[in-house]
Coordinates of C-alpha atoms in Angstrom, one line a residue:
M1 CA 99.6 -26.6 133.3
K2 CA 95.7 -26.1 133.1
D3 CA 93.7 -26.0 136.2
N4 CA 90.5 -27.7 135.4
S5 CA 88.7 -26.0 138.3
A6 CA 89.7 -22.6 136.8
Y7 CA 88.2 -20.4 134.3
N8 CA 90.8 -20.4 131.5
I9 CA 91.4 -17.4 129.3
G10 CA 93.9 -17.2 126.3
I11 CA 95.7 -14.3 124.6
V12 CA 97.3 -15.3 121.4
G13 CA 100.1 -12.9 120.7
F14 CA 101.7 -10.8 123.5
G15 CA 103.1 -7.6 122.2
P16 CA 101.9 -4.3 123.3
K17 CA 98.3 -5.0 122.3
G18 CA 98.3 -8.3 124.1
F19 CA 99.5 -6.7 127.3
Y20 CA 96.8 -4.0 126.9
G21 CA 94.2 -6.7 126.8
F22 CA 95.9 -8.5 129.8
E23 CA 96.1 -5.3 131.8
R24 CA 92.3 -4.4 131.2
L25 CA 91.2 -8.0 132.0
V26 CA 93.0 -8.0 135.3
A27 CA 91.7 -4.5 136.2
F28 CA 88.1 -5.6 135.5
L29 CA 88.4 -8.8 137.3
N30 CA 89.9 -6.9 140.3
E31 CA 87.2 -4.4 140.4
A32 CA 84.5 -6.9 140.3
Q33 CA 86.1 -8.7 143.3
I34 CA 85.9 -12.0 141.5
S35 CA 87.4 -14.8 143.5
K36 CA 86.9 -17.7 141.3
P37 CA 90.3 -19.3 140.2
I38 CA 91.4 -17.7 136.9
Q39 CA 94.1 -19.0 134.6
I40 CA 95.4 -16.5 131.9
H41 CA 97.3 -18.4 129.2
I42 CA 99.6 -16.2 127.2
F43 CA 100.9 -17.4 123.9
N44 CA 103.9 -15.8 122.2
T45 CA 106.3 -16.9 119.5
T46 CA 109.4 -15.3 121.5
K47 CA 110.3 -14.6 125.1
F48 CA 109.8 -10.9 124.5
L49 CA 106.6 -10.6 126.4
A50 CA 104.6 -7.1 126.2
S51 CA 107.4 -5.7 123.9
G52 CA 106.8 -8.2 121.2
D53 CA 109.1 -8.4 118.1
V54 CA 108.8 -4.8 117.1
Y55 CA 110.1 -3.5 120.4
R56 CA 112.2 -6.6 121.5
T57 CA 114.8 -5.5 124.0
D58 CA 117.7 -7.1 122.4
Q59 CA 117.7 -5.0 119.2
P60 CA 120.4 -2.3 118.3
E61 CA 120.0 1.1 119.8
Y62 CA 120.2 2.7 116.4
L63 CA 116.8 1.4 115.7
I64 CA 114.6 4.1 117.0
M65 CA 111.0 5.2 117.1
N66 CA 109.0 7.4 114.8
Y67 CA 106.7 8.1 117.7
A68 CA 108.0 11.0 120.1
N69 CA 108.5 10.1 123.8
R70 CA 105.6 12.4 124.8
H71 CA 103.0 10.0 123.1
I72 CA 104.0 6.7 124.7
N73 CA 102.1 5.6 127.7
S74 CA 101.1 2.0 128.3
W75 CA 98.4 2.9 130.7
L76 CA 94.8 3.7 130.1
L77 CA 94.1 6.2 133.0
K78 CA 90.3 5.5 133.4
E79 CA 88.2 3.2 135.6
P80 CA 88.8 0.4 136.4
F81 CA 92.3 1.7 137.2
S82 CA 95.1 -0.7 136.8
I83 CA 96.2 -2.9 139.7
A84 CA 99.8 -2.1 139.0
G85 CA 101.7 -0.3 141.9
S86 CA 102.4 2.7 139.8
T87 CA 101.5 3.7 136.1
P88 CA 104.1 6.1 134.9
D89 CA 104.0 7.2 131.2
F90 CA 107.2 6.8 129.3
V91 CA 108.9 10.0 129.9
T92 CA 108.2 9.7 133.7
W93 CA 109.6 6.1 133.6
L94 CA 112.8 7.3 131.9
T95 CA 113.3 9.8 134.6
Q96 CA 112.5 7.5 137.5
N97 CA 115.0 5.0 136.1
G98 CA 117.9 7.4 135.6
Y99 CA 118.0 7.6 131.8
K100 CA 119.6 10.8 130.7
D101 CA 117.7 11.8 127.6
T102 CA 114.1 12.1 128.8
A103 CA 113.0 15.0 126.4
Q104 CA 109.3 14.6 125.4
G105 CA 110.2 15.4 121.7
K106 CA 113.1 12.9 121.3
Y107 CA 112.6 9.5 119.6
A108 CA 114.0 6.7 121.8
P109 CA 115.4 3.3 120.8
R110 CA 112.8 0.8 120.2
A111 CA 114.6 -1.6 122.6
L112 CA 114.2 1.0 125.4
V113 CA 110.5 1.3 124.7
G114 CA 110.5 -2.5 125.0
K115 CA 112.0 -2.3 128.4
Y116 CA 109.3 0.1 129.5
L117 CA 106.6 -2.1 128.1
A118 CA 108.1 -5.1 129.8
A119 CA 108.4 -3.2 133.1
C120 CA 104.7 -2.3 132.9
Y121 CA 103.7 -5.9 132.4
Q122 CA 105.9 -7.0 135.4
S123 CA 104.2 -4.3 137.6
V124 CA 100.9 -5.9 136.9
L125 CA 102.3 -9.3 137.6
D126 CA 103.8 -8.2 140.8
H127 CA 100.2 -7.2 142.0
L128 CA 98.1 -10.1 140.8
P129 CA 95.7 -11.5 143.3
E130 CA 96.4 -15.0 144.3
H131 CA 93.5 -16.5 142.6
I132 CA 94.7 -15.2 139.2
K133 CA 97.5 -17.4 137.6
V134 CA 99.5 -16.5 134.5
V135 CA 100.7 -19.5 132.4
T136 CA 103.0 -18.5 129.6
H137 CA 103.5 -20.6 126.4
I138 CA 106.4 -19.7 124.1
G139 CA 105.6 -21.2 120.7
T140 CA 103.7 -20.7 117.5
V141 CA 99.9 -21.1 117.6
T142 CA 98.9 -23.0 114.4
N143 CA 95.3 -24.0 115.0
M144 CA 92.2 -23.7 117.3
L145 CA 89.1 -26.0 117.5
D146 CA 85.9 -25.2 118.9
K147 CA 84.7 -28.2 121.3
N148 CA 81.2 -27.1 122.5
N149 CA 82.5 -23.7 123.4
N150 CA 85.8 -25.1 125.0
Y151 CA 88.6 -23.8 122.7
Q152 CA 91.6 -26.0 122.1
I153 CA 94.6 -23.9 121.1
F154 CA 97.3 -25.9 119.3
Y155 CA 100.9 -24.6 119.4
T156 CA 104.3 -25.8 118.7
N157 CA 106.6 -25.3 121.7
G158 CA 109.4 -23.0 120.8
T159 CA 112.1 -25.0 122.7
S160 CA 111.1 -28.7 122.3
H161 CA 109.2 -28.2 119.0
E162 CA 106.5 -30.5 120.5
K163 CA 103.0 -29.9 119.5
Q164 CA 100.9 -29.1 122.5
V165 CA 97.2 -28.1 123.3
V166 CA 95.6 -25.7 125.8
S167 CA 91.9 -25.4 126.3
C168 CA 90.3 -22.0 127.0
N169 CA 86.9 -20.6 127.6
K170 CA 87.7 -17.2 126.0
V171 CA 90.3 -16.2 123.6
L172 CA 91.8 -12.9 122.4
F173 CA 93.9 -12.8 119.3
T174 CA 96.4 -9.9 119.1
T175 CA 98.9 -11.4 116.7
G176 CA 101.3 -9.0 114.9
H177 CA 102.3 -8.4 111.3
H178 CA 103.5 -11.9 110.7
S179 CA 99.8 -12.9 110.9
F180 CA 99.4 -12.4 107.2
K181 CA 102.6 -13.7 106.0
S182 CA 102.5 -17.3 104.7
Q183 CA 104.0 -19.8 107.0
Q184 CA 103.6 -22.8 104.6
P185 CA 106.7 -24.6 103.7
N186 CA 108.5 -23.2 100.6
N187 CA 110.8 -25.4 98.7
N188 CA 111.9 -22.5 96.7
V189 CA 113.4 -20.4 99.4
L190 CA 116.5 -18.5 98.0
K191 CA 119.6 -18.1 100.1
N192 CA 120.2 -14.6 98.8
K193 CA 116.7 -13.2 99.6
V194 CA 115.4 -12.1 102.8
D195 CA 111.7 -11.9 103.3
F196 CA 111.4 -10.4 106.7
I197 CA 114.2 -8.2 108.4
Y198 CA 113.5 -8.6 112.0
P199 CA 115.5 -9.2 114.0
T200 CA 118.0 -7.4 111.8
N201 CA 121.1 -8.7 113.6
E202 CA 120.0 -12.2 112.7
K203 CA 118.3 -11.8 109.4
L204 CA 120.7 -9.7 107.7
E205 CA 123.9 -11.1 109.2
S206 CA 124.6 -13.4 106.0
L207 CA 124.7 -10.6 103.6
K208 CA 128.4 -10.2 102.7
A209 CA 130.5 -7.0 102.7
E210 CA 131.1 -5.1 99.3
S211 CA 128.0 -6.9 97.9
A212 CA 125.2 -5.2 95.9
V213 CA 121.8 -5.3 97.8
A214 CA 118.5 -4.4 96.5
V215 CA 115.9 -3.2 99.1
K216 CA 112.4 -3.5 98.5
G217 CA 110.6 -0.5 100.0
F218 CA 111.6 3.0 101.2
G219 CA 109.6 3.3 104.4
L220 CA 110.4 2.9 108.1
T221 CA 111.4 -0.8 107.6
A222 CA 113.6 -0.1 104.7
I223 CA 115.5 2.6 106.7
D224 CA 115.9 0.0 109.5
A225 CA 117.4 -2.5 106.9
I226 CA 119.7 0.2 105.5
L227 CA 120.9 1.3 108.9
A228 CA 121.5 -2.3 109.9
L229 CA 123.8 -2.9 106.9
T230 CA 125.7 0.3 107.5
E231 CA 125.7 1.8 111.1
G232 CA 125.1 -1.8 112.2
R233 CA 128.4 -2.8 110.7
N234 CA 130.4 -0.4 112.5
G235 CA 129.9 2.6 110.1
K236 CA 129.9 6.0 111.7
F237 CA 128.0 9.0 111.1
M238 CA 129.7 12.2 112.1
K239 CA 129.0 16.0 111.8
N240 CA 131.6 18.0 109.9
D241 CA 132.5 21.6 110.7
K242 CA 129.4 22.9 109.2
G243 CA 127.1 20.5 111.2
V244 CA 126.3 18.3 108.2
L245 CA 126.1 14.7 108.9
K246 CA 128.9 12.6 107.0
Y247 CA 129.1 8.8 106.7
S248 CA 132.6 7.1 107.5
S249 CA 132.6 3.6 106.0
S250 CA 133.8 0.6 108.0
G251 CA 134.4 -1.6 105.1
D252 CA 132.0 -4.2 106.3
E253 CA 128.8 -2.7 104.6
P254 CA 127.6 -3.5 101.2
S255 CA 129.3 -1.5 98.4
K256 CA 125.7 -0.4 97.0
I257 CA 122.3 -0.5 98.4
Y258 CA 119.6 0.1 95.9
P259 CA 116.1 0.9 97.5
F260 CA 113.1 0.6 95.1
S261 CA 109.5 1.3 95.5
R262 CA 106.3 2.2 93.5
T263 CA 106.9 6.0 93.7
G264 CA 110.6 5.9 94.7
L265 CA 109.8 8.7 97.2
P266 CA 111.0 8.8 100.9
M267 CA 108.8 9.4 103.8
V268 CA 108.4 13.0 105.1
P269 CA 110.5 13.1 108.4
R270 CA 109.3 14.4 111.7
N271 CA 110.9 16.7 114.3
G272 CA 109.4 15.6 117.5
L273 CA 107.4 18.7 118.1
P274 CA 103.7 18.6 119.0
T275 CA 101.0 18.6 116.2
S276 CA 99.7 22.2 115.8
E277 CA 96.8 22.9 117.9
T278 CA 94.7 24.4 115.0
D279 CA 91.2 22.9 114.4
L280 CA 89.9 21.1 111.3
Y281 CA 87.5 23.3 109.3
F282 CA 86.1 21.0 106.6
F283 CA 86.7 17.3 107.9
T284 CA 84.9 18.0 111.1
K285 CA 83.0 15.7 113.4
E286 CA 79.8 17.4 112.4
V287 CA 80.5 16.7 108.7
V288 CA 81.2 13.1 109.4
A289 CA 78.0 12.6 111.5
E290 CA 76.1 13.8 108.5
L291 CA 78.0 11.5 106.1
Q292 CA 77.4 8.5 108.3
R293 CA 73.8 9.0 107.7
N294 CA 74.1 8.5 104.1
K295 CA 76.5 5.5 103.6
P296 CA 78.1 4.1 101.7
I297 CA 80.5 6.9 101.2
S298 CA 82.7 7.6 98.1
F299 CA 86.4 8.4 99.2
S300 CA 87.2 10.1 95.8
C301 CA 84.1 12.1 95.3
T302 CA 83.1 13.0 99.0
L303 CA 86.1 12.6 101.3
L304 CA 89.1 13.5 99.1
P305 CA 87.8 17.0 98.3
L306 CA 87.5 17.7 102.0
I307 CA 90.9 16.4 102.7
K308 CA 92.4 18.6 100.0
R309 CA 90.7 21.6 101.4
E310 CA 92.1 20.8 104.8
F311 CA 95.6 20.6 103.4
Y312 CA 95.0 23.7 101.4
F313 CA 93.7 25.8 104.3
A314 CA 96.5 24.5 106.7
Y315 CA 99.2 25.5 104.1
Y316 CA 98.0 29.0 103.5
R317 CA 97.3 29.6 107.3
V318 CA 101.0 29.3 107.8
L319 CA 102.1 31.1 104.6
F320 CA 99.8 34.0 105.3
K321 CA 101.2 34.1 108.9
N322 CA 104.8 34.1 107.7
Y323 CA 103.9 37.3 105.7
G324 CA 102.1 38.9 108.6
H325 CA 98.6 38.4 107.2
Q326 CA 95.5 36.9 108.7
F327 CA 93.8 34.0 106.7
Y328 CA 90.2 33.9 107.3
F329 CA 87.9 30.8 107.2
D330 CA 84.8 31.0 105.4
K331 CA 82.2 28.1 104.9
D332 CA 82.1 29.4 101.2
F333 CA 85.4 28.1 99.8
T334 CA 85.4 30.7 96.9
V335 CA 86.0 33.3 99.6
I336 CA 89.1 31.4 100.9
E337 CA 90.2 31.1 97.2
N338 CA 89.8 34.8 96.6
Q339 CA 92.1 35.6 99.6
V340 CA 94.7 33.3 98.1
Q341 CA 94.4 35.0 94.8
Y342 CA 94.9 38.4 96.1
F343 CA 97.9 37.1 98.2
H344 CA 99.7 35.7 95.3
E345 CA 99.1 39.0 93.3
D346 CA 101.0 40.8 96.2
Y347 CA 103.6 38.0 96.6
P348 CA 104.1 36.2 93.2
E349 CA 107.4 34.7 94.3
C350 CA 105.5 32.5 96.9
P351 CA 105.0 28.9 95.9
V352 CA 101.3 28.1 95.2
F353 CA 99.7 25.1 96.9
N354 CA 99.6 22.1 94.5
W355 CA 98.2 18.9 95.7
D356 CA 100.0 16.9 93.1
S357 CA 103.3 18.3 94.0
I358 CA 102.9 17.6 97.5
V359 CA 101.8 14.0 97.3
D360 CA 104.0 12.9 94.3
P361 CA 106.4 15.6 93.1
F362 CA 108.0 13.4 90.6
K363 CA 104.8 11.8 89.1
E364 CA 105.7 12.7 85.5
E365 CA 109.4 11.5 85.9
P366 CA 110.0 7.8 84.6
K367 CA 113.2 7.7 86.2
L368 CA 114.7 9.2 89.4
T369 CA 118.4 9.9 90.1
S370 CA 120.4 10.0 93.2
V371 CA 121.1 13.7 92.7
L372 CA 117.2 14.4 92.2
L373 CA 116.4 12.7 95.4
Q374 CA 119.3 14.2 97.4
V375 CA 117.8 17.6 96.6
Y376 CA 114.3 16.5 97.5
I377 CA 115.5 14.9 100.8
E378 CA 117.5 18.1 101.7
F379 CA 114.1 20.0 101.0
L380 CA 112.2 17.7 103.4
I381 CA 114.9 17.9 106.0
N382 CA 114.8 21.8 105.9
E383 CA 111.2 21.9 106.0
T384 CA 110.9 19.6 108.9
K385 CA 113.3 21.7 110.9
L386 CA 111.0 24.6 110.4
G387 CA 108.0 22.6 111.8
E388 CA 104.3 22.9 111.3
D389 CA 104.1 26.5 112.6
K390 CA 106.6 27.9 110.1
S391 CA 106.6 25.7 107.0
P392 CA 103.4 25.6 104.9
F393 CA 104.4 22.3 103.5
M394 CA 104.6 20.7 107.0
A395 CA 101.4 22.1 108.1
A396 CA 99.7 20.7 105.1
V397 CA 101.2 17.1 105.4
G398 CA 100.6 17.0 109.1
T399 CA 96.9 17.6 108.7
W400 CA 96.3 13.8 108.1
R401 CA 97.2 13.1 111.7
K402 CA 94.2 15.2 112.7
I403 CA 91.9 13.8 110.1
S404 CA 92.9 10.0 110.8
P405 CA 90.9 9.4 114.0
I406 CA 87.8 10.9 112.4
F407 CA 88.4 9.1 109.1
N408 CA 88.6 5.9 111.0
E409 CA 85.0 6.3 112.1
L410 CA 84.0 6.4 108.4
Y411 CA 86.2 3.6 107.1
S412 CA 85.4 1.0 109.8
F413 CA 83.1 -1.8 109.2
G414 CA 82.5 -1.1 105.6
G415 CA 81.6 2.6 105.8
L416 CA 83.3 3.2 102.3
D417 CA 81.7 1.8 99.2
A418 CA 83.8 -1.2 98.1
G419 CA 85.6 0.6 95.3
S420 CA 86.6 3.4 97.7
H421 CA 87.6 0.9 100.3
K422 CA 90.0 -0.8 97.9
K423 CA 91.4 2.5 96.4
F424 CA 92.2 3.7 100.0
D425 CA 93.9 0.3 101.0
V426 CA 96.0 0.1 97.7
Y427 CA 96.9 3.7 97.3
Y428 CA 95.8 6.3 99.8
F429 CA 96.7 4.4 103.1
G430 CA 100.4 4.3 101.9
L431 CA 100.4 7.9 100.7
F432 CA 99.2 9.3 103.9
N433 CA 101.5 7.2 105.9
R434 CA 104.5 8.6 103.8
L435 CA 103.4 12.1 104.3
S436 CA 102.5 12.1 108.0
Y437 CA 104.2 9.1 109.8
G438 CA 107.7 9.4 108.6
P439 CA 111.0 8.7 110.4
P440 CA 112.6 11.1 112.9
I441 CA 114.7 13.7 111.1
K442 CA 117.8 12.2 112.3
N443 CA 117.3 9.0 110.2
M444 CA 116.6 11.0 107.0
Q445 CA 119.7 12.8 107.4
K446 CA 121.4 9.5 107.7
M447 CA 119.9 8.4 104.4
L448 CA 121.1 11.6 102.8
A449 CA 124.7 11.0 104.2
L450 CA 124.6 7.5 102.9
S451 CA 123.6 8.7 99.4
K452 CA 126.3 11.4 99.2
A453 CA 128.9 8.6 100.4
G454 CA 127.9 6.6 97.3
I455 CA 126.5 3.7 99.2
L456 CA 122.8 4.3 99.0
D457 CA 122.1 4.6 95.4
F458 CA 118.7 5.9 94.0
S459 CA 119.1 4.9 90.3
Y460 CA 116.4 2.4 90.6
A461 CA 114.3 4.0 93.3
K462 CA 111.1 4.3 91.2
S463 CA 109.1 1.4 89.8
A464 CA 111.9 -0.9 89.2
N465 CA 111.4 -4.5 88.2
V466 CA 113.4 -7.3 89.9
S467 CA 114.0 -10.7 88.5
H468 CA 115.9 -13.7 89.6
N469 CA 118.5 -15.5 87.4
N470 CA 118.3 -19.3 87.9
Y471 CA 121.7 -19.6 86.1
D472 CA 123.9 -17.5 88.3
G473 CA 121.5 -17.2 91.4
N474 CA 121.7 -13.3 91.3
F475 CA 118.9 -10.8 91.0
R476 CA 118.5 -8.2 88.4
L477 CA 117.0 -4.7 88.9
S478 CA 115.7 -2.9 85.9
I479 CA 113.8 0.1 84.8
K480 CA 111.6 -0.4 81.6
N481 CA 113.4 0.5 78.5
Q482 CA 116.5 1.7 80.4
Q483 CA 119.4 0.4 82.4
E484 CA 119.7 -2.8 84.6
T485 CA 122.1 -3.9 87.2
V486 CA 122.9 -7.2 89.0
V487 CA 122.7 -7.6 92.6
D488 CA 123.7 -10.1 95.1
Y489 CA 120.8 -10.0 97.4
L490 CA 117.2 -9.0 97.6
V491 CA 115.8 -7.7 101.0
N492 CA 112.0 -7.3 101.4
A493 CA 111.9 -4.4 103.7
T494 CA 108.1 -4.0 103.5
I495 CA 105.5 -4.9 106.2
S496 CA 102.8 -7.0 104.9
R497 CA 99.2 -5.8 105.6
A498 CA 96.0 -7.5 105.0
K499 CA 95.7 -7.7 101.1
E500 CA 93.0 -8.8 98.8
G501 CA 93.5 -12.5 98.1
K502 CA 96.5 -12.8 100.5
F503 CA 94.8 -14.1 103.6
R504 CA 96.9 -17.2 103.9
N505 CA 98.6 -17.5 107.4
E506 CA 98.6 -21.0 108.6
L507 CA 96.7 -20.2 111.9
Y508 CA 94.1 -18.0 110.3
Q509 CA 93.6 -20.3 107.3
N510 CA 92.9 -23.0 109.9
L511 CA 90.4 -20.9 111.7
L512 CA 88.7 -20.2 108.4
E513 CA 88.6 -24.0 107.5
N514 CA 87.2 -24.7 110.9
G515 CA 84.5 -22.2 110.4
I516 CA 85.4 -20.2 113.5
I517 CA 86.1 -17.0 111.4
R518 CA 85.3 -15.7 107.9
E519 CA 86.8 -13.1 105.7
F520 CA 85.2 -9.7 105.6
E521 CA 83.7 -8.6 102.4
N522 CA 82.5 -5.1 101.5
K523 CA 79.5 -5.4 99.2
L524 CA 78.6 -1.8 99.0
N525 CA 78.0 -1.1 95.3
T526 CA 80.7 -3.7 94.1
K527 CA 82.6 -6.3 96.0
Y528 CA 86.0 -6.0 97.7
R529 CA 87.8 -8.4 100.2
P530 CA 90.5 -6.6 102.0
G531 CA 91.8 -9.9 103.3
C532 CA 91.0 -9.5 106.9
I533 CA 88.8 -11.0 109.6
E534 CA 85.3 -10.1 109.9
I535 CA 84.3 -8.9 113.4
N536 CA 81.5 -7.0 114.8
K537 CA 81.9 -3.6 116.7
E538 CA 82.7 -5.3 119.8
G539 CA 85.6 -7.1 118.2
N540 CA 84.0 -10.5 118.3
A541 CA 84.7 -13.1 115.5
I542 CA 81.9 -13.6 112.9
D543 CA 81.8 -17.3 112.1
K544 CA 81.1 -19.0 108.7
N545 CA 77.4 -18.7 109.2
G546 CA 77.5 -15.0 109.9
H547 CA 77.0 -15.4 113.7
A548 CA 79.0 -13.3 116.3
N549 CA 80.9 -15.3 118.7
P550 CA 81.4 -13.7 122.0
N551 CA 84.1 -16.1 123.1
I552 CA 86.6 -15.1 120.3
S553 CA 87.8 -11.5 119.9
F554 CA 90.4 -9.7 117.9
Y555 CA 92.4 -6.6 118.5
G556 CA 95.2 -4.8 116.8
T557 CA 96.6 -5.9 113.4
P558 CA 94.3 -8.8 112.8
T559 CA 91.5 -6.2 112.5
E560 CA 93.3 -4.1 109.9
G561 CA 91.1 -3.9 106.8
I562 CA 87.9 -3.7 108.6
T563 CA 89.3 -1.0 110.9
C564 CA 92.1 1.4 110.0
D565 CA 95.7 2.1 111.2
N566 CA 96.3 -0.2 114.1
D567 CA 100.0 -0.1 113.9
T568 CA 100.4 2.2 116.7
L569 CA 101.0 2.1 120.6
S570 CA 97.8 4.1 121.1
R571 CA 95.6 2.6 123.9
T572 CA 92.5 4.2 122.6
R573 CA 92.5 3.7 118.8
N574 CA 90.0 0.7 117.9
D575 CA 90.1 -0.2 121.6
F576 CA 88.6 -3.8 121.4
A577 CA 90.8 -4.8 124.6
T578 CA 88.5 -2.8 126.9
I579 CA 85.4 -4.2 125.4
W580 CA 86.7 -7.7 125.5
A581 CA 88.0 -7.5 129.1
K582 CA 84.6 -6.1 130.3
S583 CA 82.7 -8.9 128.6
V584 CA 84.9 -11.7 129.9
C585 CA 84.5 -10.3 133.5
K586 CA 80.7 -10.1 133.0
E587 CA 80.5 -13.7 131.8
I588 CA 82.4 -14.9 134.9
L589 CA 80.1 -13.0 137.0
R590 CA 77.1 -14.6 135.3
L591 CA 78.6 -18.1 135.8
D592 CA 79.4 -17.5 139.5
G593 CA 75.7 -16.3 140.0
R594 CA 74.5 -19.5 138.5
I595 CA 76.7 -21.7 140.5
A596 CA 75.7 -19.9 143.7
K597 CA 72.2 -20.6 142.7
V598 CA 72.6 -24.3 142.3
K599 CA 74.4 -24.6 145.6
K600 CA 71.6 -22.8 147.3
E601 CA 69.0 -25.1 145.9
E602 CA 71.2 -28.2 146.7
N603 CA 71.3 -27.0 150.4
V604 CA 67.5 -26.8 150.5
L605 CA 67.2 -30.3 149.3

């Protein structure tokens, strides 16, 4: 229910990013000692507030994080501090609530992280001042109209399916991945195709036992799908006498699961250890500052050589150390290369750093086999166990995690030329994610066990084509000029990002048509539209006329494409929430000052 005397604020999408915006807003309002009635309207498609769909609390425990416990903290510990009674990080919260496994390097079930997020939200609610009211709307927001800076938010109630409208003065959009999936009616929906796997216990329930299933993708989402179809159907993973993980079938899982992707490569797993503390030597803040003075920047010509040098240096720093040698940095890269040359003359058996073999070891292989990928996965598992301090390979691939925050400064708001921007989005974003943000080692051991059990089949892993036969309703997987197989189901286990020409979500399409937002276009050298909303550096929407609207802001996934890598629980990466909350508070203070002045003049009269 809307209070007409209150200042109304809307948050559309209330997963972790929505909660972060809410928490900052309340903190700023509390610090400013604003007494004006405030209503905060929260819009979310499900009841899982603060956790959102990714961390919803009803999902199975075998769906785990790829983000170690030590990194999870829902609180931004800087002024203004939260009004919550306590602000524990995840590990502290686990300890306080009696959970057994509180190790910093462990990977918790996503549902447990969702419980933590929900508890953090409740802690803020428990300490809300009386003049701040929260109104929750469970349903799907489909449109918003601007009525003289009074924003009418239209949504379909999730229970009654009635169309309703709420008016707000300020709106923050923090919608998740589904924002870029089409919500338009589709008369050609196939019963044996799954377009989105979450929640897995609902979306994959209809897939029959003993069937053949093709899974598009081999990233984190694909692993979730594969585990849901095996461990989620009472299959068991157990260690044998040698400590090797084996899979025991329940009989309820598919007989074959065929993952397929462009490269066919699995992600490099993670072991939960902290990233090594070594510095960057080539992709430094000083170098970035110089590059920013000479925009636009070419990724291939300017940034990629620096990235390759960082990988190279990290690789040999560990390799040298393993042999008791010191590897010295020099600004002259030929000096570094000479050290490497002398080293390999002394130790010819040591593998030479090769960029191509790290990023795509099977680039020249037209087809991959289960045996070949099993060997590669075993290699990845063994290197991951060694960690970044002992494995030259892991030291190299872990370098991107250090580069990424600095790279984001160059990428954001069209820092790259248009061609480079597209090249990174289409190719390098996925490549670096595969190398640096993979699953916990336990999940990759499970993939290996499933493959050796004959359930997970990599025969079509690389560049397979999939087609649908209207006659029998089945799908066919094939590799060009080679074999093909019939599958009963096709599961899309990829997560849609903003893509060129794919900005067709109903809500955002309506915002486009209403002129409230416009698509971002990089016009540096050539033209490229990444399929995302254009915002300014404060996160405010740019309307159809190119004007920034301080009343409409975006944060998180909707900004992907104009900023980079928002799919994280980080409170600091691309933190438009703090900027938004501060600006809302300033606007309310400004209005309160104007109201006070009017009342004073009325008293004089």
